[in-house]
Short mmCIF file of C-alpha atoms in Angstrom, two decimals:
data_model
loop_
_atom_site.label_atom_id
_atom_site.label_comp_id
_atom_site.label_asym_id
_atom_site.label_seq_id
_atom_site.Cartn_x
_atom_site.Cartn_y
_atom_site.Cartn_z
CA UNK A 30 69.94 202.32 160.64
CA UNK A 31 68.61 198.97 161.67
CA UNK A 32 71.43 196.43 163.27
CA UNK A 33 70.14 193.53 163.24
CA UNK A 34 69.87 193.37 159.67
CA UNK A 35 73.56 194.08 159.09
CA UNK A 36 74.85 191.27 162.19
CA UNK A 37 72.39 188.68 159.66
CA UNK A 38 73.99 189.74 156.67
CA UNK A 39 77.74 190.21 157.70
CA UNK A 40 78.54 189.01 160.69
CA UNK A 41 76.65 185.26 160.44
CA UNK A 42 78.44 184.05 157.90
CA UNK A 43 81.70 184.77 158.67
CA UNK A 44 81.33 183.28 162.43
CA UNK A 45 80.02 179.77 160.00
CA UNK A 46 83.37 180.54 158.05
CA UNK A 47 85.33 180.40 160.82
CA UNK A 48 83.80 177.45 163.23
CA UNK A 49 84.03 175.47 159.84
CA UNK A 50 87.94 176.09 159.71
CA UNK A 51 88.44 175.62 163.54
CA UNK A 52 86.36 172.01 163.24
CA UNK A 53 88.29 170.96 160.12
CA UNK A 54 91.42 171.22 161.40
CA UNK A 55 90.41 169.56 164.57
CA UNK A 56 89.37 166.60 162.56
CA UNK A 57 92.53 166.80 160.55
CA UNK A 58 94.70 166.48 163.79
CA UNK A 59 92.83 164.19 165.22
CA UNK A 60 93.23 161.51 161.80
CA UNK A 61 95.41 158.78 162.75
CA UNK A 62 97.47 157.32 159.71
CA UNK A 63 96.97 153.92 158.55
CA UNK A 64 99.23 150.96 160.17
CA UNK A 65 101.20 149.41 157.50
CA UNK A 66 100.73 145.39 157.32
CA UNK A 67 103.01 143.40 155.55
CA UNK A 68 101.57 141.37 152.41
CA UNK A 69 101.87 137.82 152.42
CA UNK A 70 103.33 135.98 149.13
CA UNK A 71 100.55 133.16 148.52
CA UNK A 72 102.62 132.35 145.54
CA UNK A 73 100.84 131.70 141.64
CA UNK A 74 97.90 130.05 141.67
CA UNK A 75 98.20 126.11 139.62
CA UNK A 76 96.85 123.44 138.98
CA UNK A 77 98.51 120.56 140.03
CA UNK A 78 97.57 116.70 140.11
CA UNK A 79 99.66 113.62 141.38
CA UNK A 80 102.28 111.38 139.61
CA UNK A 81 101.87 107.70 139.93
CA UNK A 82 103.90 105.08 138.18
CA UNK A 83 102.24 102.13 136.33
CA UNK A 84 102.19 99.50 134.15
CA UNK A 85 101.32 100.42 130.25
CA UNK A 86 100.21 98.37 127.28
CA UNK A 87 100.91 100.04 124.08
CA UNK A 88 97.97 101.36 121.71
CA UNK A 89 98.49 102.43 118.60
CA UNK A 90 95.57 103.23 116.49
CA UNK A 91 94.87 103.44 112.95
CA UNK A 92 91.63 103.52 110.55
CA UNK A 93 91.19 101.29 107.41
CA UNK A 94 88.14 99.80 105.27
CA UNK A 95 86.90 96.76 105.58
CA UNK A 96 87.56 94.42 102.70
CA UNK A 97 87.41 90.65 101.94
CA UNK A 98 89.83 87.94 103.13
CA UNK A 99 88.81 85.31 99.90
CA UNK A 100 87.14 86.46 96.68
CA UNK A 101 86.26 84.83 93.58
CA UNK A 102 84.85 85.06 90.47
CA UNK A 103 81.63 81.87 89.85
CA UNK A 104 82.69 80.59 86.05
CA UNK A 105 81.17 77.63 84.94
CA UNK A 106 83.28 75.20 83.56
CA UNK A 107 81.22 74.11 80.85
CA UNK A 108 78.47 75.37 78.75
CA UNK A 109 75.06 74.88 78.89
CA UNK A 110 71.50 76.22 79.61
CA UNK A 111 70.52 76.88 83.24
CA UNK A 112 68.14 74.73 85.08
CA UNK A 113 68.14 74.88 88.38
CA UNK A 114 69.15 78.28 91.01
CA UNK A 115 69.28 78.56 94.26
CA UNK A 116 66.78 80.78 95.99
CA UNK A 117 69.63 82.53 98.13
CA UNK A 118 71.91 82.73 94.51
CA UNK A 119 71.26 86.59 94.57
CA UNK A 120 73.22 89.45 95.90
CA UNK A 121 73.49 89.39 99.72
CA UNK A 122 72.73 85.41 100.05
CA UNK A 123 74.88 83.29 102.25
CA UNK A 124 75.85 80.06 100.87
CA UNK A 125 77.90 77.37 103.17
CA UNK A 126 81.25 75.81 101.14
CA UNK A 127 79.53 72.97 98.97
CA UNK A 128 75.93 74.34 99.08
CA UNK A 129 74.67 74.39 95.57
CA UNK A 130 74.42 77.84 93.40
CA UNK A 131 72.89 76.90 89.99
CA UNK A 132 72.56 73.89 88.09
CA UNK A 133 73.06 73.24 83.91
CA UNK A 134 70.85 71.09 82.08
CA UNK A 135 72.64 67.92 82.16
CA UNK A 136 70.86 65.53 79.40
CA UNK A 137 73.64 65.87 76.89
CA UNK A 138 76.12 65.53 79.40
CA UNK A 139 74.55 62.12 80.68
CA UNK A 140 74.48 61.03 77.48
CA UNK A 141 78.05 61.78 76.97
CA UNK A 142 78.83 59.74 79.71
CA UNK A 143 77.12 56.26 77.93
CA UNK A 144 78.92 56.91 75.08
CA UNK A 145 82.13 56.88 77.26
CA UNK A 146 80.80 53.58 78.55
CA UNK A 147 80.13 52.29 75.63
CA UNK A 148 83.83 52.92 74.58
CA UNK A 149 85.32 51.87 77.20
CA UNK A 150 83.43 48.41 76.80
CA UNK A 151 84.53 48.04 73.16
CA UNK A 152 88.28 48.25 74.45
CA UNK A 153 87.73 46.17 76.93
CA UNK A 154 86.74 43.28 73.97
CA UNK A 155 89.17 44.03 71.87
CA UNK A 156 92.00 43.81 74.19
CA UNK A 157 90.80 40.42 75.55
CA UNK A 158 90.59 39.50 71.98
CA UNK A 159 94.20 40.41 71.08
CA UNK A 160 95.24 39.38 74.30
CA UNK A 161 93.74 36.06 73.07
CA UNK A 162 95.23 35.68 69.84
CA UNK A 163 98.71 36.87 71.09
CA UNK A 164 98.21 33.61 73.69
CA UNK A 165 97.49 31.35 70.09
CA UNK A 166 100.39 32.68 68.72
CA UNK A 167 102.56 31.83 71.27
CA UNK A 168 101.69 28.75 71.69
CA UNK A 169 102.01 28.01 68.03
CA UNK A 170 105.30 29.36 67.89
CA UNK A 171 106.55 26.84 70.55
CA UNK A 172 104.97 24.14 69.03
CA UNK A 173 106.85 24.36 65.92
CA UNK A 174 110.10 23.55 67.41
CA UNK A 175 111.85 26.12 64.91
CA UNK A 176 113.56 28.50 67.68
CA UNK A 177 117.21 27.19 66.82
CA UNK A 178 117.83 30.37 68.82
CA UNK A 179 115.68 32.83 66.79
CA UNK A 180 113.40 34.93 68.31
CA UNK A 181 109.51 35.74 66.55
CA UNK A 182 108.78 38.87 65.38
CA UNK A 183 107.05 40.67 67.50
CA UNK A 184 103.80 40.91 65.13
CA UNK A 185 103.89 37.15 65.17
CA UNK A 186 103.03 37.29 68.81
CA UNK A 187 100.60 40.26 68.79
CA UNK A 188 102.88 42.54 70.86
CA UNK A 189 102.50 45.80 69.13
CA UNK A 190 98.51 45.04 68.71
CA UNK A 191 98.26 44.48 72.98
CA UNK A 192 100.03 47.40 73.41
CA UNK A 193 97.56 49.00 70.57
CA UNK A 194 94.69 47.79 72.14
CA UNK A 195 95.55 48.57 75.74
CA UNK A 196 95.87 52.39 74.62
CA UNK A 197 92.74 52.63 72.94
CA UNK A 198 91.34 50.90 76.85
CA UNK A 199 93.42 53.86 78.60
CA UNK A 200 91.88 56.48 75.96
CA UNK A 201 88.33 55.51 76.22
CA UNK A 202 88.79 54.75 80.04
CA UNK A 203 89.94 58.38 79.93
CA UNK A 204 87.21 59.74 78.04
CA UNK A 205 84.61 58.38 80.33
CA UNK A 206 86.43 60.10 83.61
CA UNK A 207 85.82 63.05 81.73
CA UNK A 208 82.28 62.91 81.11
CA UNK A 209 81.58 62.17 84.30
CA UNK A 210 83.53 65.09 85.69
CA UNK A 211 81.56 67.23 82.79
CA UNK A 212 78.36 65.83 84.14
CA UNK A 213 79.48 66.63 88.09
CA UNK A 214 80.38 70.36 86.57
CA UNK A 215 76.81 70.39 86.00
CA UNK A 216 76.33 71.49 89.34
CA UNK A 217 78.14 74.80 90.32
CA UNK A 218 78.52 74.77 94.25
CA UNK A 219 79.91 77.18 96.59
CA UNK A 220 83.91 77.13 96.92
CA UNK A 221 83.96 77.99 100.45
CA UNK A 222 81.60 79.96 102.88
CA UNK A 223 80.47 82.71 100.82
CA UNK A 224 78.13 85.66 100.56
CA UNK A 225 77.22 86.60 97.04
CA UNK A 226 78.43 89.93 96.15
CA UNK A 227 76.65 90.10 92.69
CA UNK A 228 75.05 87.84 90.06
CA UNK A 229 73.72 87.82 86.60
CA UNK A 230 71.86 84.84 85.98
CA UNK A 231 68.62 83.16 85.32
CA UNK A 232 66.50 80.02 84.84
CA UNK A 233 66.55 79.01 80.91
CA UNK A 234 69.53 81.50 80.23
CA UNK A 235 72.81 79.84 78.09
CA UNK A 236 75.84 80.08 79.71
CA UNK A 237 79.74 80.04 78.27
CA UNK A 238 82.18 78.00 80.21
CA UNK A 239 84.40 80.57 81.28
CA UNK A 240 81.97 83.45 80.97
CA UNK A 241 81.77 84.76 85.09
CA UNK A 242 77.90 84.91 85.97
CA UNK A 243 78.75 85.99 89.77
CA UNK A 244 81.45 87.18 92.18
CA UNK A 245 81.37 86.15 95.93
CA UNK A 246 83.39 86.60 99.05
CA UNK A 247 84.48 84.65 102.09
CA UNK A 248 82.43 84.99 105.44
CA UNK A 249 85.01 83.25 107.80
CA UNK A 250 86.96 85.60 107.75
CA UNK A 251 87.27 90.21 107.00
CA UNK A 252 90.65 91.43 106.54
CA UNK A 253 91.46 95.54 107.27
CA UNK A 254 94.54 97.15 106.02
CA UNK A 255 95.96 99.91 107.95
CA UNK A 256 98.69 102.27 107.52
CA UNK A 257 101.17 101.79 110.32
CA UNK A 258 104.22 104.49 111.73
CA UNK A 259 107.36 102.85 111.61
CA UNK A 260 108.19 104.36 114.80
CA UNK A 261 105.06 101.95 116.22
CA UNK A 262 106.19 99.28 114.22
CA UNK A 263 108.25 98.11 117.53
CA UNK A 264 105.89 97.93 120.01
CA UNK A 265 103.83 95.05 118.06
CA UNK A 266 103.91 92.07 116.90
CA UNK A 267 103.86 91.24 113.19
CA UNK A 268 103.98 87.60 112.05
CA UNK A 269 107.33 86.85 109.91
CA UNK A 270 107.18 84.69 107.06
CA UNK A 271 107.36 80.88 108.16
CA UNK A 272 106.35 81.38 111.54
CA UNK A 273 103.60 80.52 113.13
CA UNK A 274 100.85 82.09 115.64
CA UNK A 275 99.21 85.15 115.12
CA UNK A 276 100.21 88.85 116.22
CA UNK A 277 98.95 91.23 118.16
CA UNK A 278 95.63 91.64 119.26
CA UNK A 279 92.94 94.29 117.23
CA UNK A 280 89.91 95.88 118.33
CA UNK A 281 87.87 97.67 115.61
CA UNK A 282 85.40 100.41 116.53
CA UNK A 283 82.60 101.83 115.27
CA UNK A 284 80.41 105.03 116.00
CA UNK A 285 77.26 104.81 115.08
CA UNK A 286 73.70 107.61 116.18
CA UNK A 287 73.01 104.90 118.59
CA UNK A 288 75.71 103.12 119.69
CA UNK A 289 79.41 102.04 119.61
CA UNK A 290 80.28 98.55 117.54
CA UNK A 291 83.64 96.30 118.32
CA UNK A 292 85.04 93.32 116.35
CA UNK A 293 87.66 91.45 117.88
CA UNK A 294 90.80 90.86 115.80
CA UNK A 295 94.58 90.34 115.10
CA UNK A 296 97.48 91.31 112.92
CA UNK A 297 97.68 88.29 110.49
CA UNK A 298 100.82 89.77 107.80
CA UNK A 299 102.70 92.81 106.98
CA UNK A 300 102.41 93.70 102.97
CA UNK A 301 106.11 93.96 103.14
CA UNK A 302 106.08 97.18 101.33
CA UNK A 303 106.33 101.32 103.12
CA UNK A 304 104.90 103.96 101.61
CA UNK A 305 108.03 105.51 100.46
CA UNK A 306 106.20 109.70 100.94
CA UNK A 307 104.64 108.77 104.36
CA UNK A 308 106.97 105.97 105.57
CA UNK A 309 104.27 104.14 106.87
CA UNK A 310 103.68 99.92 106.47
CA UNK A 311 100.17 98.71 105.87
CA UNK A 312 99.51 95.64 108.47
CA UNK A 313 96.66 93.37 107.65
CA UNK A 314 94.36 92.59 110.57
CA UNK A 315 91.94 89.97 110.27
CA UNK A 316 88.58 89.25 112.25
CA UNK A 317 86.72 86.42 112.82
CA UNK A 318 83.55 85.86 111.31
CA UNK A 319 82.32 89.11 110.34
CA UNK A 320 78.79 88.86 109.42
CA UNK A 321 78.16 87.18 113.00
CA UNK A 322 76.88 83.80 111.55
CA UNK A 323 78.52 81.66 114.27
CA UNK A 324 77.70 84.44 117.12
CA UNK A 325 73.87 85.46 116.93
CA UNK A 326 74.09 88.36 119.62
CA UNK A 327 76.49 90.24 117.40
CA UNK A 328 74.20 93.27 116.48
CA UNK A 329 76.32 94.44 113.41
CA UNK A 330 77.80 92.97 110.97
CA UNK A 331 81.44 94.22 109.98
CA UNK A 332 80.19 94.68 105.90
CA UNK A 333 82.62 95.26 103.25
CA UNK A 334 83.60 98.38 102.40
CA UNK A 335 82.71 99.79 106.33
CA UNK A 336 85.18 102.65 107.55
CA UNK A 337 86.83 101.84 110.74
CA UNK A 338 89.27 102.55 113.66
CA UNK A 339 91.84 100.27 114.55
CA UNK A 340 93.21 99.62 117.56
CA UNK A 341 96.63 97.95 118.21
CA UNK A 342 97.67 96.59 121.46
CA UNK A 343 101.47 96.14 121.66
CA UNK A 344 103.96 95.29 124.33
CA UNK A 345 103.58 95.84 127.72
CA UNK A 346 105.81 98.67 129.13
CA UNK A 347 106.46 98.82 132.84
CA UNK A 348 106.98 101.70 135.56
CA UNK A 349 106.02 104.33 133.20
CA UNK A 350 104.05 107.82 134.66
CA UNK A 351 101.17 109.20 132.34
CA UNK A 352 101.07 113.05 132.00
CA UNK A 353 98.43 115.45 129.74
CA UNK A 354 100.23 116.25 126.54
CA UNK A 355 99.77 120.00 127.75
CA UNK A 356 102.08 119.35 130.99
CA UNK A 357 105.32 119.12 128.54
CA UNK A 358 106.83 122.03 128.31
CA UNK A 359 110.35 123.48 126.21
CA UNK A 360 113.11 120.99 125.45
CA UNK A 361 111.17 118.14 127.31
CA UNK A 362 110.94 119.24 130.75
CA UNK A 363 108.14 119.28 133.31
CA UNK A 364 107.15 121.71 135.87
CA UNK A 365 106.49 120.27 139.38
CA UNK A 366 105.54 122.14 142.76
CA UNK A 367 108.43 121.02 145.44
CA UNK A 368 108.88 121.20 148.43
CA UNK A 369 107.61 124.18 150.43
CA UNK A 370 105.41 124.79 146.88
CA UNK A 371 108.69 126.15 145.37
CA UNK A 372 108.62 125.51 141.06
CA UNK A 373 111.03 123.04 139.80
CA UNK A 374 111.88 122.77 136.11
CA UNK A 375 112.92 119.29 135.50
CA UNK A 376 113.97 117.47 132.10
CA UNK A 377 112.23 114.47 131.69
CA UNK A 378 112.29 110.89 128.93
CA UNK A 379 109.32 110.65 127.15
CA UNK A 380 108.88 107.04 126.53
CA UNK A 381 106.14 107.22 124.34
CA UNK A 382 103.45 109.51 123.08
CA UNK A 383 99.62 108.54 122.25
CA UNK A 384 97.14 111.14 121.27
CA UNK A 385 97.08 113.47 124.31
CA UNK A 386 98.89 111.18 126.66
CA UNK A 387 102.82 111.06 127.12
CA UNK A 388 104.29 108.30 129.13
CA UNK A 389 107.29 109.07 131.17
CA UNK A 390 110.12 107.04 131.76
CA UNK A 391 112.39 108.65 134.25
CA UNK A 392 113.29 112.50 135.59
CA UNK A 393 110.52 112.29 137.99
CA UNK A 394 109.00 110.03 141.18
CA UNK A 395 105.73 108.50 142.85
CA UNK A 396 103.98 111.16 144.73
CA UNK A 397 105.46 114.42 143.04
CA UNK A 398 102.86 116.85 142.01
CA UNK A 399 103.14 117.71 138.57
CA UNK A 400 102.28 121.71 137.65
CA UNK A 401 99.19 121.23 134.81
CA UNK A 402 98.76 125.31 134.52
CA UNK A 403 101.00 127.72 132.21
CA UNK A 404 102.70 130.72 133.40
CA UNK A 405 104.74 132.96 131.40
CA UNK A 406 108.05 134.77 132.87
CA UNK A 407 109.06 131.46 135.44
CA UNK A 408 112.32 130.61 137.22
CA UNK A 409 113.23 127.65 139.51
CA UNK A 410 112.13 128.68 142.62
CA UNK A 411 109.14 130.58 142.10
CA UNK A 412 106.51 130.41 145.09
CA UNK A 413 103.13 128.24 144.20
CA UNK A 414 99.65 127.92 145.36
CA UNK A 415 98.72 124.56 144.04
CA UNK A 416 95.36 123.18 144.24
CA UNK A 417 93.65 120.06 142.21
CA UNK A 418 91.58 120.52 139.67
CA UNK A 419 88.01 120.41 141.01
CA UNK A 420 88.54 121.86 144.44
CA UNK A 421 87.44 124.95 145.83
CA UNK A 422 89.83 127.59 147.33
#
């Protein structure tokens, strides 16, 4: 039987078995174990940013549509058929206080006028005449030497026809004041600085006195009612009856594709009523001309009707620290990273509260570093590893 067969069959393998076992557990008591290292508490990782105090001016903002400080109704006063218009006497025209809109045909009331004239000279005559003839019959009655204490009747010396006479002066002197102001209503002029809102009139068309042909509004002035908290109703300044000056100051704003619009303004009046569901008072703010007539480089003109927001600045509030909404967390307290980055959970006064901003009064200092990111499961005392917002760790 061949050998060498059998050793290659048998025997090889079991000499691979065995140098394999020998060399593993060499390399198994050779294996050091590990060195344990003690892991270092970094502490939660925050954002954190730092408190300064400051001075504050109170906002408070509102929206509210743009409406019309003066508006009136164009009536004539008398009736007639229209003569004369304005070429800027249609919707959208600007007239100046006194400008003229339309004008009636005034023949008949020119006419009316001399006939007033014409009265008023016939009184004139006929009171000199009485006056006259009272004179003659005074003199008469003297000259007759009959007093004997006895006084004339009064028709003997024309008294009751003077006083007649002078009536019938005052009546026709009357009468002729009247036609003249008739005449000067003729001519339908502007009551005040004015844009025309609407019209409905034309050359050769008959007009009512009394009948409204237009409407127009003031330009000196826009007026905005807004809605205001009563809890912001102490921070400004409303105007009281009888008093003078005007209240705080107003900024309107609007967005447009392009660009943002402002209007300067103030709070001229408080209705003097509150919305008895939302408690609120509506203010009236008014601003300056509107349409920009007196200020050319004003780019858009604050139209009636335009949607805007108001903003209110109130008092002045000193020492106050600003915080993000967000940082106020449960039964107004603040998280801030201490000393040796250790939380602290403090209560704090918040003074006042506008959009995403609260103001602080007190319960923290200059220089503390206020925690900006949530955690869920914290105590006093918990280790921190703050960092501001925008920097790299």
């Amino acid at each position: 039987m061949n050998k060498r067969p059998l050793f290659l069959k048998i025997l090889l393998p079991i000499i691979f078995l065995v140098v394999g076992i020998v060399g593993v557990r060499i390399l198994i008591h050779a294996k050091r174990p590990p060195q344990q290292v003690a892991k270092e508490n970094l502490g939660a990782l925050v954002e954190v940013v730092e408190l300064k105090r400051q001075d504050h001016i109170v906002t408070v903002q509102a929206t509210g549509t743009v409406q019309a400080h003066r508006e009136t109704d164009i009536t004539p006063q008398i009736s007639g058929k229209v003569s004369e218009i304005s070429p800027n006497f249609i919707s959208g025209g600007f007239f100046r206080a006194g400008e003229l809109l339309f004008a009636i045909e005034a023949v008949d009331y020119q006419l009316a006028v001399e006939r007033a004239q014409a009265a008023v000279t016939k009184a004139e005559l006929d009171l000199a005449t009485v006056e006259s003839q009272a004179e003659v019959a005074r003199k008469e009655w003297q000259s007759l030497s009959l007093q004997n204490g006895q006084t004339p009747n009064p028709l003997v010396l024309y008294l009751p026809q003077m006083k007649n006479a002078r009536a019938s002066l005052a009546s026709a002197e009357a009468s002729l004041r009247q036609a003249r102001l008739d005449l000067q209503r003729t001519r339908i002029e502007a009551p005040f600085n004015c844009r025309v809102r609407s019209e409905s009139i034309e050359i050769g068309q008959y007009v009512k006195s009394g009948t409204a042909v237009a409407k127009v509004s003031g330009t000196d002035w826009a007026e905005v009612e807004v809605p205001i908290n009563l809890d912001d109703l102490e921070w400004l300044q409303v105007p009281r009856p009888g008093r003078q000056g005007n209240g705080s100051k107003a900024t309107l704003q609007l967005e447009t594709e392009k660009a943002s619009h402002t209007w300067a303004g103030f709070i001229d009046r408080a209705l003097g009523e509150v919305d008895t569901r939302g408690r609120m008072l509506r203010l009236i703010v008014k601003v300056p001309d509107p349409y920009g007539l007196k200020n050319p480089a004003q780019q858009l003109p604050l139209d009636m009707g335009l949607f805007v927001q108001v903003i209110l600045e109130g008092e002045r509030i000193p020492d106050l620290f600003p915080i993000p909404a967000s940082a106020l967390r449960e039964q107004s307290s603040v998280w801030l990273a201490g000393k040796e980055n250790l939380l602290e959970i403090r209560p704090v006064d918040v003074v006042r509260r506008e959009r995403e901003t609260l103001w602080l009064g007190s319960g923290v200092s200059d220089g503390e570093r206020l925690v900006l990111t949530r955690l869920s499961g914290v105590a006093p005392g918990l280790k921190l590893r703050p960092v501001v917002p925008g920097e790299t760790l």
